[in-house]
Amino acid sequence: MKQIFVRTEHCMGCHTCELHCAIEHSQAKDLFGAAMELPTPKKRLYVEPGKKGPMPVMCRMCEDAACLNACISGAMYREPDTGLVLRNPDKCIGCWTCMMTCPFGVVGRMQQGGKLISAKCDRCHENPEGPRCVASCPTKALVHAEPEDWAKQERTSVTGQIAAGQG
Amino acid sequence: MRYVIIGDGPAGNAAAEAIRRRDPAGEIIVLSDEATPPYYRPLLPLLIENKLTQDALLRDDLHTAPRVTRFLDRPVTSIDSSKQRVTLSDGEGLEYDRMLLATGATPTLPPIAELQGEGMFVLRKLTDAQGIRQAAHDSHRAVVVGGGRIGVKAALALRSLGLEVTVIEMLDRLIPLQLDPEAGETLRGVLSTQGISVMLGEGVKGLVREKGKVRGAVTSGGKQLEADMAVVGVGVRANVGLASAAGLTVGNGVKTDSQLQTSAPGVYAAGDMVETTDIASGQAMVSGTWTNAVNMGHTAGENMAGGQVDYAGALNVINAMEVAGMPVVSVGVVNPTEDYETYPHRSPGSYRKLVFRGERLVGLLMVGDLRGAGVYHALIREGKDISREKNRLIAGAYSYAQHLTPQVPVLDSYGVR
């Protein structure tokens, strides 16, 4: 499964990804429409202060997902085809067990359909262009890639830069 | 290989999933003493309130292990671990290679007068919830004995159906195991705005019955209450009868080794019937929560199918809930005695309390604002020395980002850019 990787040294902490995450999860899908909407659309990733600068923290679609294991209503589920861990809004009762158990702290709360339910990353799976946080990042700090491709690309890049530095 | 699982709750289902992942071909048989396919017990209050139908309570295919044979309404009457055989209530025998005990727990009934009989309910099984809903239809007033999680949820459900409800709790606060006095007081306020009466520090001497029907209750202080029905939620005890009769080692729950195998080889145990250890306090405990049951079920299932996984221990308090619009998370030691340091933090509409023992975070209580709850919970579970992060934690300025370090340090060290 494709993952979202963070090129941490590129992250300037501008929070554009958060903004676009909220927009993607709005009805309007654009900034002005989203800003007017009630309830206010919620982001599902969080740019937090890290040890060496800003750090986007987001759902990893864990193989052994604590939120999925802990869900007491059957709302969290793993999509069989994609492996994504998603939340069924109809089944969510807003008990916050997922918030309590996600070790990354990336499950939030939101209003939808007159009730409070959990808010988590869905990798924008309904958008053929892929995750909007990735597309919106002005410094390309976020990369949506297969882990193997990412590792290979990073190796090549580092090798290239070392060679350049020595040259 | 035939796996027999006794109990169709969260522990049994988690075990079936784990077994199926490791052993695609093994035969898995789940035995349930209930007539319904597996369902989500925590949703029962919503059934009482008519917010969910019975079908909406059931596990779907995405949450059930594939290729499992279920025997519904077939209680097990005995286990012979030397012959690796269980006997069902109709006399049929069933042999197993590996067996899981996941028989859960049963609500405790307090020793009070005139308790048993028509109009008195516990809230554990689907049939209990159906009974409560039916009785509520014909009732105007309800008394709830016990102000714990179950009592409060039952009270809210009954109130939403229009009944006059009184909750009687022996201790000095509501949900006493999961809340502290301050959070308990907040909840009491919330319940009273909903029109629920709460009596704290008061026991129930007995119910009052007239021709067998509930007419009221008398408190330990001598107060008389009128009521047409009563719900009792004063705790549960592990269902260890089968295990005891089979000669397994039993304390407050069934005892197991680190891999959740009982004293009988090939027989494992998971969920509310197991005696395990509280990670936060180090004390022996019998769990009563979903999260622990699922974790134990996964570990037991994995080991039944040939794995060698140690169970890390449970948390005696690990609860998230939304009660009457008030979101709450409580984990670990939330009502510390001596030897603990406590850091409460209050802001409008929210309350957070962190409890430390030495350099370890051992307890968390959050009300209102739950952001970061999972990160704190993970720290409690890991039990590491976090003295360097302590101030940040207390200030609420901690996030998972603190664990992450830049992934390509080589770039920094070469000063490229």
Coordinates of C-alpha atoms in Angstrom, one line a residue:
Chain A
M1 CA 0.0 0.0 0.0
K2 CA 1.2 3.5 -0.8
Q3 CA 2.2 5.5 2.3
I4 CA 2.6 9.2 2.9
F5 CA 6.3 10.1 3.6
V6 CA 7.5 13.3 5.1
R7 CA 10.7 14.9 3.9
T8 CA 11.1 16.6 7.2
E9 CA 13.8 19.0 6.1
H10 CA 11.4 20.4 3.5
C11 CA 8.6 21.2 6.0
M12 CA 8.4 24.9 6.8
G13 CA 5.4 24.5 9.1
C14 CA 3.1 26.5 6.9
H15 CA 0.0 24.3 7.7
T16 CA -1.2 24.4 4.1
C17 CA -1.7 20.6 4.2
E18 CA -4.0 21.0 7.2
L19 CA -6.0 23.7 5.4
H20 CA -6.4 21.6 2.3
C21 CA -7.3 18.5 4.3
A22 CA -10.2 20.4 5.8
I23 CA -11.2 21.7 2.4
E24 CA -11.1 18.2 0.8
H25 CA -13.4 17.0 3.6
S26 CA -15.9 19.9 3.1
Q27 CA -19.0 19.8 0.9
A28 CA -17.8 22.7 -1.3
K29 CA -14.2 21.4 -1.8
D30 CA -12.9 24.9 -2.2
L31 CA -11.5 27.4 0.3
F32 CA -14.3 30.0 0.2
G33 CA -17.1 27.5 0.3
A34 CA -15.4 25.4 3.0
A35 CA -14.8 28.5 5.2
M36 CA -18.6 29.3 5.2
E37 CA -19.7 25.8 6.0
L38 CA -21.3 24.7 9.2
P39 CA -20.2 22.6 10.9
T40 CA -16.7 23.8 10.1
P41 CA -14.8 21.1 8.1
K42 CA -12.1 19.4 10.1
K43 CA -8.5 18.6 9.2
R44 CA -7.2 15.0 9.8
L45 CA -3.5 15.7 10.0
Y46 CA -1.6 17.8 12.4
V47 CA 1.6 19.9 12.0
E48 CA 3.1 19.9 15.4
P49 CA 6.4 21.3 16.8
G50 CA 9.0 18.5 16.6
K51 CA 12.5 18.3 18.1
K52 CA 14.1 20.0 15.1
G53 CA 11.3 21.9 13.6
P54 CA 7.7 21.5 12.4
M55 CA 6.6 17.9 11.9
P56 CA 3.4 16.8 10.1
V57 CA 1.8 13.9 12.0
M58 CA -0.8 11.8 10.3
C59 CA -2.5 8.4 10.2
R60 CA -0.3 5.6 9.0
M61 CA -3.1 3.1 8.2
C62 CA -1.4 0.7 10.7
E63 CA -1.3 -3.0 10.0
D64 CA -2.2 -3.6 13.6
A65 CA -4.4 -0.6 14.0
A66 CA -5.2 0.4 17.6
C67 CA -8.3 2.4 16.6
L68 CA -9.7 -0.5 14.6
N69 CA -9.0 -3.0 17.4
A70 CA -10.6 -0.8 20.0
C71 CA -13.7 0.4 18.2
I72 CA -16.7 -0.7 20.2
S73 CA -19.3 -0.2 17.5
G74 CA -17.9 -1.6 14.3
A75 CA -17.5 1.8 12.8
M76 CA -13.7 1.5 12.1
Y77 CA -13.0 -1.0 9.4
R78 CA -10.3 -2.1 7.0
E79 CA -11.2 -1.7 3.4
P80 CA -10.5 -5.1 1.9
D81 CA -9.3 -3.9 -1.5
T82 CA -7.0 -1.0 -0.4
G83 CA -6.1 -1.9 3.2
L84 CA -7.1 1.6 4.3
V85 CA -8.5 1.9 7.8
L86 CA -11.7 3.9 7.4
R87 CA -14.5 5.1 9.7
N88 CA -18.2 4.4 8.8
P89 CA -20.1 7.6 9.8
D90 CA -23.3 5.7 10.2
K91 CA -21.9 3.3 12.7
C92 CA -19.8 5.7 14.7
I93 CA -21.4 6.6 18.0
G94 CA -18.8 9.1 19.2
C95 CA -17.4 7.1 22.1
W96 CA -13.8 8.3 21.5
T97 CA -12.2 4.9 22.1
C98 CA -10.2 5.4 18.9
M99 CA -9.0 8.8 20.1
M100 CA -7.9 7.1 23.4
T101 CA -6.0 4.4 21.7
C102 CA -4.3 5.9 18.6
P103 CA -0.7 6.2 19.7
F104 CA -0.1 8.9 17.2
G105 CA -2.9 11.1 18.4
V106 CA -4.3 11.6 14.9
V107 CA -8.0 10.8 15.5
G108 CA -10.2 13.9 16.2
R109 CA -13.8 14.7 16.6
M110 CA -16.2 16.3 14.2
Q111 CA -19.8 17.0 13.6
Q112 CA -21.7 15.3 10.9
G113 CA -25.3 14.5 10.3
G114 CA -26.3 16.0 13.6
K115 CA -24.0 13.9 15.7
L116 CA -20.4 14.0 16.9
I117 CA -18.2 11.3 15.3
S118 CA -14.6 10.6 15.0
A119 CA -12.5 12.3 12.3
K120 CA -9.6 10.4 10.8
C121 CA -7.5 10.4 7.6
D122 CA -9.1 8.5 4.7
R123 CA -6.2 9.2 2.3
C124 CA -8.7 11.1 0.2
H125 CA -9.6 7.7 -1.3
E126 CA -12.5 9.1 -3.2
N127 CA -10.3 11.6 -4.9
P128 CA -8.6 10.1 -8.0
E129 CA -5.8 12.7 -7.7
G130 CA -4.8 11.2 -4.3
P131 CA -4.2 12.8 -1.0
R132 CA -4.8 16.5 -1.0
C133 CA -2.3 17.2 1.7
V134 CA 0.4 15.8 -0.6
A135 CA -0.8 17.7 -3.6
S136 CA -1.1 21.0 -1.7
C137 CA 2.3 21.0 0.0
P138 CA 4.2 24.0 -1.5
T139 CA 7.6 22.6 -0.7
K140 CA 6.8 19.0 -1.7
A141 CA 7.6 17.8 1.9
L142 CA 4.9 15.2 1.6
V143 CA 5.3 12.3 -0.8
H144 CA 2.7 9.6 -1.6
A145 CA 4.6 6.5 -2.6
E146 CA 5.1 2.8 -2.2
P147 CA 7.6 2.2 0.6
E148 CA 10.0 0.4 -1.8
D149 CA 10.0 3.3 -4.3
W150 CA 10.4 5.8 -1.6
A151 CA 13.4 4.0 -0.1
K152 CA 15.0 3.7 -3.5
Q153 CA 14.5 7.3 -4.3
E154 CA 15.9 8.5 -1.0
R155 CA 19.0 6.3 -1.4
T156 CA 19.6 7.7 -4.9
S157 CA 19.0 11.3 -3.7
V158 CA 21.4 11.0 -0.7
T159 CA 24.1 9.3 -2.7
G160 CA 23.8 12.0 -5.3
Q161 CA 24.1 14.7 -2.7
I162 CA 27.0 13.1 -1.0
A163 CA 28.8 12.8 -4.4
A164 CA 28.0 16.4 -5.1
G165 CA 29.4 17.6 -1.8
Q166 CA 32.6 15.7 -2.3
G167 CA 33.0 16.9 -5.9
Chain B
M1 CA -6.3 -28.4 13.7
R2 CA -9.6 -27.7 15.4
Y3 CA -9.9 -24.5 17.6
V4 CA -12.8 -24.3 19.9
I5 CA -13.7 -20.8 21.3
I6 CA -16.1 -20.6 24.2
G7 CA -17.7 -17.2 24.1
D8 CA -18.7 -14.9 21.2
G9 CA -17.8 -11.5 22.7
P10 CA -14.9 -9.2 21.8
A11 CA -12.2 -11.6 23.2
G12 CA -13.6 -14.6 21.3
N13 CA -14.0 -12.7 18.1
A14 CA -10.5 -11.1 18.3
A15 CA -9.0 -14.6 18.9
A16 CA -10.9 -16.0 15.9
E17 CA -9.5 -13.3 13.7
A18 CA -5.9 -13.8 15.0
I19 CA -6.2 -17.6 14.5
R20 CA -7.5 -17.2 11.0
R21 CA -4.7 -14.8 10.0
R22 CA -2.1 -17.4 11.1
D23 CA -3.9 -20.5 10.1
P24 CA -6.0 -20.1 7.0
A25 CA -7.0 -23.8 6.9
G26 CA -7.7 -24.6 10.6
E27 CA -11.3 -25.3 11.7
I28 CA -12.6 -22.7 14.1
I29 CA -15.8 -23.3 16.1
V30 CA -17.3 -20.6 18.3
L31 CA -19.7 -21.6 21.0
S32 CA -22.1 -19.0 22.3
D33 CA -24.7 -19.2 25.1
E34 CA -26.7 -16.5 23.5
A35 CA -29.2 -17.0 20.7
T36 CA -28.1 -13.9 18.7
P37 CA -25.1 -13.7 16.4
P38 CA -22.2 -11.7 17.8
Y39 CA -23.1 -8.1 18.6
Y40 CA -21.5 -5.0 20.1
R41 CA -22.4 -5.0 23.8
P42 CA -21.5 -1.3 24.3
L43 CA -24.3 -0.4 21.9
L44 CA -27.0 -1.9 24.1
P45 CA -28.0 1.5 25.7
L46 CA -28.8 2.7 22.2
L47 CA -31.1 -0.2 21.7
I48 CA -32.9 0.8 24.9
E49 CA -33.3 4.4 23.5
N50 CA -34.6 3.0 20.2
K51 CA -31.7 4.8 18.4
L52 CA -30.5 1.5 17.0
T53 CA -32.3 -1.5 15.8
Q54 CA -31.2 -5.0 16.9
D55 CA -29.7 -5.7 13.5
A56 CA -27.5 -2.6 13.7
L57 CA -25.9 -4.1 16.8
L58 CA -24.6 -7.1 15.0
R59 CA -21.0 -7.6 13.7
D60 CA -20.8 -7.4 10.0
D61 CA -18.5 -9.4 7.7
L62 CA -15.7 -6.9 7.9
H63 CA -15.6 -7.6 11.7
T64 CA -16.0 -11.3 11.7
A65 CA -13.3 -13.8 11.0
P66 CA -14.0 -15.8 7.8
R67 CA -14.9 -19.5 7.8
V68 CA -16.0 -19.8 11.4
T69 CA -18.6 -22.2 12.5
R70 CA -20.9 -20.7 15.1
F71 CA -23.1 -22.7 17.5
L72 CA -25.6 -20.2 18.9
D73 CA -27.5 -20.8 22.1
R74 CA -25.4 -23.8 22.9
P75 CA -23.9 -23.3 26.4
V76 CA -21.0 -25.5 27.4
T77 CA -21.6 -27.5 30.6
S78 CA -18.2 -29.1 31.2
I79 CA -14.6 -29.3 30.0
D80 CA -12.4 -32.3 30.1
S81 CA -8.9 -30.9 29.4
S82 CA -7.2 -34.3 29.6
K83 CA -9.4 -35.7 26.9
Q84 CA -9.4 -32.3 25.1
R85 CA -13.2 -32.3 24.9
V86 CA -16.1 -30.0 25.8
T87 CA -19.6 -31.1 26.5
L88 CA -22.6 -28.9 25.4
S89 CA -25.9 -28.5 27.3
D90 CA -27.6 -31.0 25.0
G91 CA -25.0 -33.6 25.8
E92 CA -23.1 -33.4 22.6
G93 CA -19.4 -33.6 22.9
L94 CA -16.8 -31.7 20.9
E95 CA -13.1 -32.4 20.7
Y96 CA -10.5 -29.7 20.3
D97 CA -6.8 -29.3 19.6
R98 CA -6.7 -25.8 21.1
M99 CA -9.4 -24.2 23.2
L100 CA -10.1 -20.6 24.3
L101 CA -12.1 -19.7 27.3
A102 CA -13.7 -16.3 26.7
T103 CA -16.8 -16.7 28.8
G104 CA -16.8 -13.1 30.0
A105 CA -18.4 -11.9 33.2
T106 CA -21.8 -11.7 34.9
P107 CA -23.3 -8.7 36.7
T108 CA -23.1 -8.9 40.4
L109 CA -26.3 -8.6 42.4
P110 CA -25.9 -6.8 45.7
P111 CA -27.4 -8.5 48.8
I112 CA -30.5 -6.2 49.2
A113 CA -34.0 -7.0 50.1
E114 CA -36.7 -7.9 47.5
L115 CA -34.2 -7.5 44.7
Q116 CA -34.9 -10.5 42.5
G117 CA -38.0 -10.7 40.5
E118 CA -40.1 -8.9 37.9
G119 CA -39.1 -5.3 37.1
M120 CA -35.4 -5.7 38.1
F121 CA -32.8 -5.7 35.4
V122 CA -29.1 -5.8 34.9
L123 CA -27.5 -4.6 31.6
R124 CA -25.1 -7.0 30.1
K125 CA -26.8 -9.0 27.3
L126 CA -29.1 -8.2 24.4
T127 CA -32.0 -9.9 26.3
D128 CA -31.4 -7.6 29.3
A129 CA -31.6 -4.5 27.0
Q130 CA -34.8 -5.8 25.4
G131 CA -36.3 -6.4 28.8
I132 CA -35.4 -2.9 30.0
R133 CA -36.8 -1.3 26.9
Q134 CA -40.0 -3.2 27.3
A135 CA -40.4 -2.4 31.0
A136 CA -39.6 1.3 30.4
H137 CA -42.5 1.4 28.0
D138 CA -44.9 0.7 30.9
S139 CA -43.0 2.6 33.6
H140 CA -42.9 6.2 34.8
R141 CA -40.1 6.1 37.3
A142 CA -36.9 4.1 37.5
V143 CA -34.3 3.6 40.2
V144 CA -30.8 2.8 39.2
V145 CA -28.7 1.0 41.8
G146 CA -25.1 1.9 41.2
G147 CA -23.6 5.0 39.6
G148 CA -20.9 3.4 37.6
R149 CA -20.6 3.3 33.8
I150 CA -23.5 0.9 33.3
G151 CA -25.7 2.7 35.8
V152 CA -25.1 6.1 34.3
K153 CA -25.7 4.9 30.7
A154 CA -28.8 3.0 31.7
A155 CA -30.1 6.2 33.6
L156 CA -29.5 8.4 30.5
A157 CA -31.2 5.9 28.2
L158 CA -34.2 5.7 30.5
R159 CA -34.4 9.4 30.9
S160 CA -34.3 9.9 27.1
L161 CA -37.5 7.7 27.1
G162 CA -39.1 10.2 29.4
L163 CA -38.9 8.3 32.7
E164 CA -38.1 10.0 36.0
V165 CA -34.8 8.5 37.0
T166 CA -32.9 8.4 40.3
V167 CA -29.3 7.0 40.5
I168 CA -28.1 5.8 43.8
E169 CA -24.4 5.4 44.3
M170 CA -22.7 4.2 47.5
L171 CA -19.5 6.1 46.9
D172 CA -19.1 9.9 47.0
R173 CA -19.0 10.4 43.2
L174 CA -20.4 9.0 39.9
I175 CA -18.4 6.5 37.8
P176 CA -16.1 6.3 40.8
L177 CA -13.5 3.9 39.2
Q178 CA -13.0 6.0 36.0
L179 CA -13.6 9.5 37.3
D180 CA -12.0 11.5 40.1
P181 CA -14.1 13.7 42.5
E182 CA -13.8 16.8 40.3
A183 CA -14.9 15.0 37.0
G184 CA -17.5 13.1 39.0
E185 CA -19.0 16.4 40.2
T186 CA -19.0 17.8 36.7
L187 CA -20.9 14.7 35.5
R188 CA -23.4 15.0 38.4
G189 CA -24.1 18.6 37.2
V190 CA -24.6 17.4 33.6
L191 CA -27.0 14.6 34.7
S192 CA -29.1 17.0 36.9
T193 CA -29.5 19.4 33.9
Q194 CA -30.9 16.4 32.1
G195 CA -33.4 15.9 34.9
I196 CA -31.8 12.8 36.5
S197 CA -31.6 12.8 40.3
V198 CA -28.4 11.5 41.8
M199 CA -27.9 10.3 45.4
L200 CA -24.3 9.9 46.4
G201 CA -22.9 8.2 49.5
E202 CA -26.1 6.2 49.8
G203 CA -26.8 2.5 49.6
V204 CA -30.0 0.7 48.8
K205 CA -31.5 -1.3 51.6
G206 CA -34.1 -2.9 49.5
L207 CA -36.6 -2.7 46.8
V208 CA -40.3 -2.3 47.7
R209 CA -42.6 -4.7 46.0
E210 CA -46.3 -5.0 45.8
K211 CA -47.8 -8.3 44.6
G212 CA -44.3 -9.0 43.2
K213 CA -44.1 -5.8 41.2
V214 CA -41.5 -3.1 41.9
R215 CA -43.1 -0.1 43.6
G216 CA -40.0 1.6 44.9
A217 CA -36.8 1.5 46.9
V218 CA -35.6 2.3 50.4
T219 CA -32.1 3.7 50.8
S220 CA -29.7 2.9 53.6
G221 CA -30.5 6.4 55.0
G222 CA -34.1 5.4 55.1
K223 CA -35.3 7.5 52.2
Q224 CA -38.3 6.1 50.3
L225 CA -38.4 6.4 46.5
E226 CA -41.2 5.5 44.2
A227 CA -40.3 3.4 41.1
D228 CA -41.8 1.0 38.7
M229 CA -38.6 -0.6 37.7
A230 CA -35.0 -1.0 38.8
V231 CA -31.7 -1.4 37.0
V232 CA -28.7 -2.7 38.9
G233 CA -25.2 -1.9 37.8
V234 CA -22.8 -2.5 40.7
G235 CA -20.0 -4.4 38.9
V236 CA -19.3 -7.8 37.4
R237 CA -17.6 -11.0 38.4
A238 CA -15.6 -13.3 36.1
N239 CA -17.4 -16.4 34.8
V240 CA -14.9 -19.0 36.0
G241 CA -17.4 -21.8 36.9
L242 CA -16.4 -24.0 33.9
A243 CA -12.7 -23.4 34.5
S244 CA -12.9 -24.2 38.2
A245 CA -14.9 -27.3 37.6
A246 CA -12.3 -28.4 35.0
G247 CA -9.6 -28.1 37.7
L248 CA -7.9 -25.0 36.1
T249 CA -6.0 -22.6 38.4
V250 CA -8.4 -19.8 39.3
G251 CA -8.0 -16.7 41.5
N252 CA -10.3 -13.8 41.0
G253 CA -10.2 -14.8 37.4
V254 CA -8.6 -17.7 35.5
K255 CA -4.9 -17.6 35.8
T256 CA -2.7 -17.9 32.8
D257 CA 1.0 -17.8 31.9
S258 CA 2.5 -14.9 30.0
Q259 CA 1.2 -16.3 26.7
L260 CA -2.4 -16.5 28.1
Q261 CA -2.3 -20.3 28.4
T262 CA -4.1 -21.6 31.4
S263 CA -2.8 -24.3 33.7
A264 CA -4.2 -26.9 31.3
P265 CA -2.0 -27.3 28.2
G266 CA -3.7 -26.2 25.0
V267 CA -6.4 -24.2 26.9
Y268 CA -6.1 -20.5 26.7
A269 CA -8.1 -17.7 28.2
A270 CA -8.9 -14.1 27.3
G271 CA -11.2 -11.2 28.3
D272 CA -13.2 -10.4 31.3
M273 CA -12.7 -13.8 32.9
V274 CA -8.9 -13.6 33.1
E275 CA -6.8 -12.5 36.1
T276 CA -4.0 -10.4 34.7
T277 CA -1.7 -7.5 35.8
D278 CA -2.4 -3.8 35.6
I279 CA 0.4 -2.2 33.7
A280 CA -0.1 1.2 35.5
S281 CA -0.1 0.0 39.1
G282 CA 1.5 -3.5 38.8
Q283 CA -1.4 -5.0 40.7
A284 CA -3.4 -8.1 39.9
M285 CA -6.7 -7.3 38.2
V286 CA -9.7 -8.7 36.4
S287 CA -10.5 -6.5 33.4
G288 CA -14.0 -5.5 32.4
T289 CA -13.3 -3.5 29.3
W290 CA -13.5 -4.0 25.6
T291 CA -10.0 -2.8 24.7
N292 CA -8.3 -5.3 27.1
A293 CA -10.5 -8.1 25.9
V294 CA -9.6 -7.5 22.2
N295 CA -5.9 -7.3 23.0
M296 CA -6.0 -10.5 25.0
G297 CA -8.0 -12.2 22.3
H298 CA -5.5 -11.3 19.7
T299 CA -2.6 -12.5 21.7
A300 CA -4.3 -15.7 22.8
G301 CA -5.4 -16.5 19.2
E302 CA -2.0 -15.8 17.8
N303 CA -0.5 -18.2 20.4
M304 CA -3.1 -20.9 19.9
A305 CA -2.2 -20.9 16.2
G306 CA 1.5 -21.4 17.0
G307 CA 2.7 -18.0 17.9
Q308 CA 5.0 -17.1 20.8
V309 CA 3.7 -13.7 21.9
D310 CA 3.8 -12.5 25.4
Y311 CA 0.8 -10.5 26.7
A312 CA 2.0 -7.2 27.9
G313 CA -0.7 -6.8 30.6
A314 CA -3.9 -4.8 30.8
L315 CA -5.0 -1.5 32.1
N316 CA -7.5 -1.6 34.9
V317 CA -8.9 1.7 33.9
I318 CA -9.0 2.2 30.1
N319 CA -12.3 3.9 29.2
A320 CA -13.5 6.5 26.7
M321 CA -17.0 7.6 26.8
E322 CA -19.4 10.4 25.9
V323 CA -21.9 10.9 28.7
A324 CA -24.6 13.4 28.1
G325 CA -22.4 15.5 25.8
M326 CA -19.4 15.3 28.0
P327 CA -16.4 13.5 26.4
V328 CA -14.2 11.6 28.9
V329 CA -11.0 9.5 28.6
S330 CA -9.5 7.8 31.7
V331 CA -6.5 5.6 31.6
G332 CA -4.4 4.0 34.3
V333 CA -4.2 5.4 37.9
V334 CA -6.8 8.2 38.0
N335 CA -7.5 8.2 41.7
P336 CA -4.0 7.9 43.2
T337 CA -3.2 7.4 46.8
E338 CA 0.3 8.3 48.2
D339 CA 3.5 8.0 46.2
Y340 CA 2.0 9.6 43.2
E341 CA 2.3 13.2 41.8
T342 CA -0.8 14.7 40.3
Y343 CA -1.0 17.6 37.9
P344 CA -4.5 18.9 37.2
H345 CA -5.0 21.5 34.5
R346 CA -8.3 23.3 34.0
S347 CA -9.5 25.5 31.2
P348 CA -13.1 26.6 30.3
G349 CA -15.0 23.4 29.5
S350 CA -12.1 21.0 30.0
Y351 CA -10.2 19.3 32.7
R352 CA -7.0 17.2 32.3
K353 CA -5.2 15.4 35.1
L354 CA -1.9 13.6 34.7
V355 CA -0.6 11.2 37.3
F356 CA 3.1 10.4 37.6
R357 CA 4.9 7.8 39.7
G358 CA 8.5 8.7 39.8
E359 CA 9.6 9.3 36.3
R360 CA 6.7 7.4 34.7
L361 CA 3.4 8.6 33.5
V362 CA 0.8 6.2 35.1
G363 CA -2.5 8.0 34.8
L364 CA -4.6 10.2 32.6
L365 CA -8.0 11.8 33.0
M366 CA -9.4 14.1 30.3
V367 CA -12.8 15.7 30.2
G368 CA -14.0 18.0 27.5
D369 CA -10.9 18.3 25.3
L370 CA -9.5 14.9 24.4
R371 CA -6.7 15.9 22.0
G372 CA -3.6 13.9 22.5
A373 CA -5.3 11.3 24.7
G374 CA -3.8 8.4 22.6
V375 CA -0.3 9.8 22.9
Y376 CA -0.6 10.0 26.7
H377 CA -2.1 6.5 26.7
A378 CA 0.8 5.1 24.7
L379 CA 3.3 6.6 27.2
I380 CA 1.4 5.0 30.1
R381 CA 1.5 1.7 28.3
E382 CA 5.2 1.9 27.5
G383 CA 6.0 2.9 31.1
K384 CA 9.3 4.5 30.2
D385 CA 11.2 7.1 32.1
I386 CA 9.8 10.3 30.6
S387 CA 11.4 12.8 33.0
R388 CA 12.9 14.8 30.1
E389 CA 9.4 15.4 28.7
K390 CA 7.6 15.8 32.0
N391 CA 7.2 19.6 31.8
R392 CA 6.1 19.5 28.2
L393 CA 3.5 16.8 29.1
I394 CA 2.2 18.8 32.1
A395 CA 1.8 21.9 29.9
G396 CA -0.1 19.9 27.4
A397 CA 2.5 20.8 24.7
Y398 CA 3.4 17.2 23.9
S399 CA 2.5 15.4 20.7
Y400 CA 3.8 12.4 18.7
A401 CA 6.0 14.8 16.7
Q402 CA 8.3 14.8 19.7
H403 CA 9.1 11.1 18.9
L404 CA 10.0 11.8 15.3
T405 CA 13.4 12.8 14.1
P406 CA 14.4 13.9 10.6
Q407 CA 14.7 10.9 8.4
V408 CA 17.8 11.9 6.4
P409 CA 20.3 13.1 9.0
V410 CA 23.1 12.6 6.4
L411 CA 21.8 15.8 4.6
D412 CA 22.3 17.8 7.7
S413 CA 25.7 16.5 8.5
Y414 CA 27.0 17.3 5.0
G415 CA 25.5 20.7 5.0
V416 CA 24.0 20.3 1.6
R417 CA 21.5 23.0 0.7

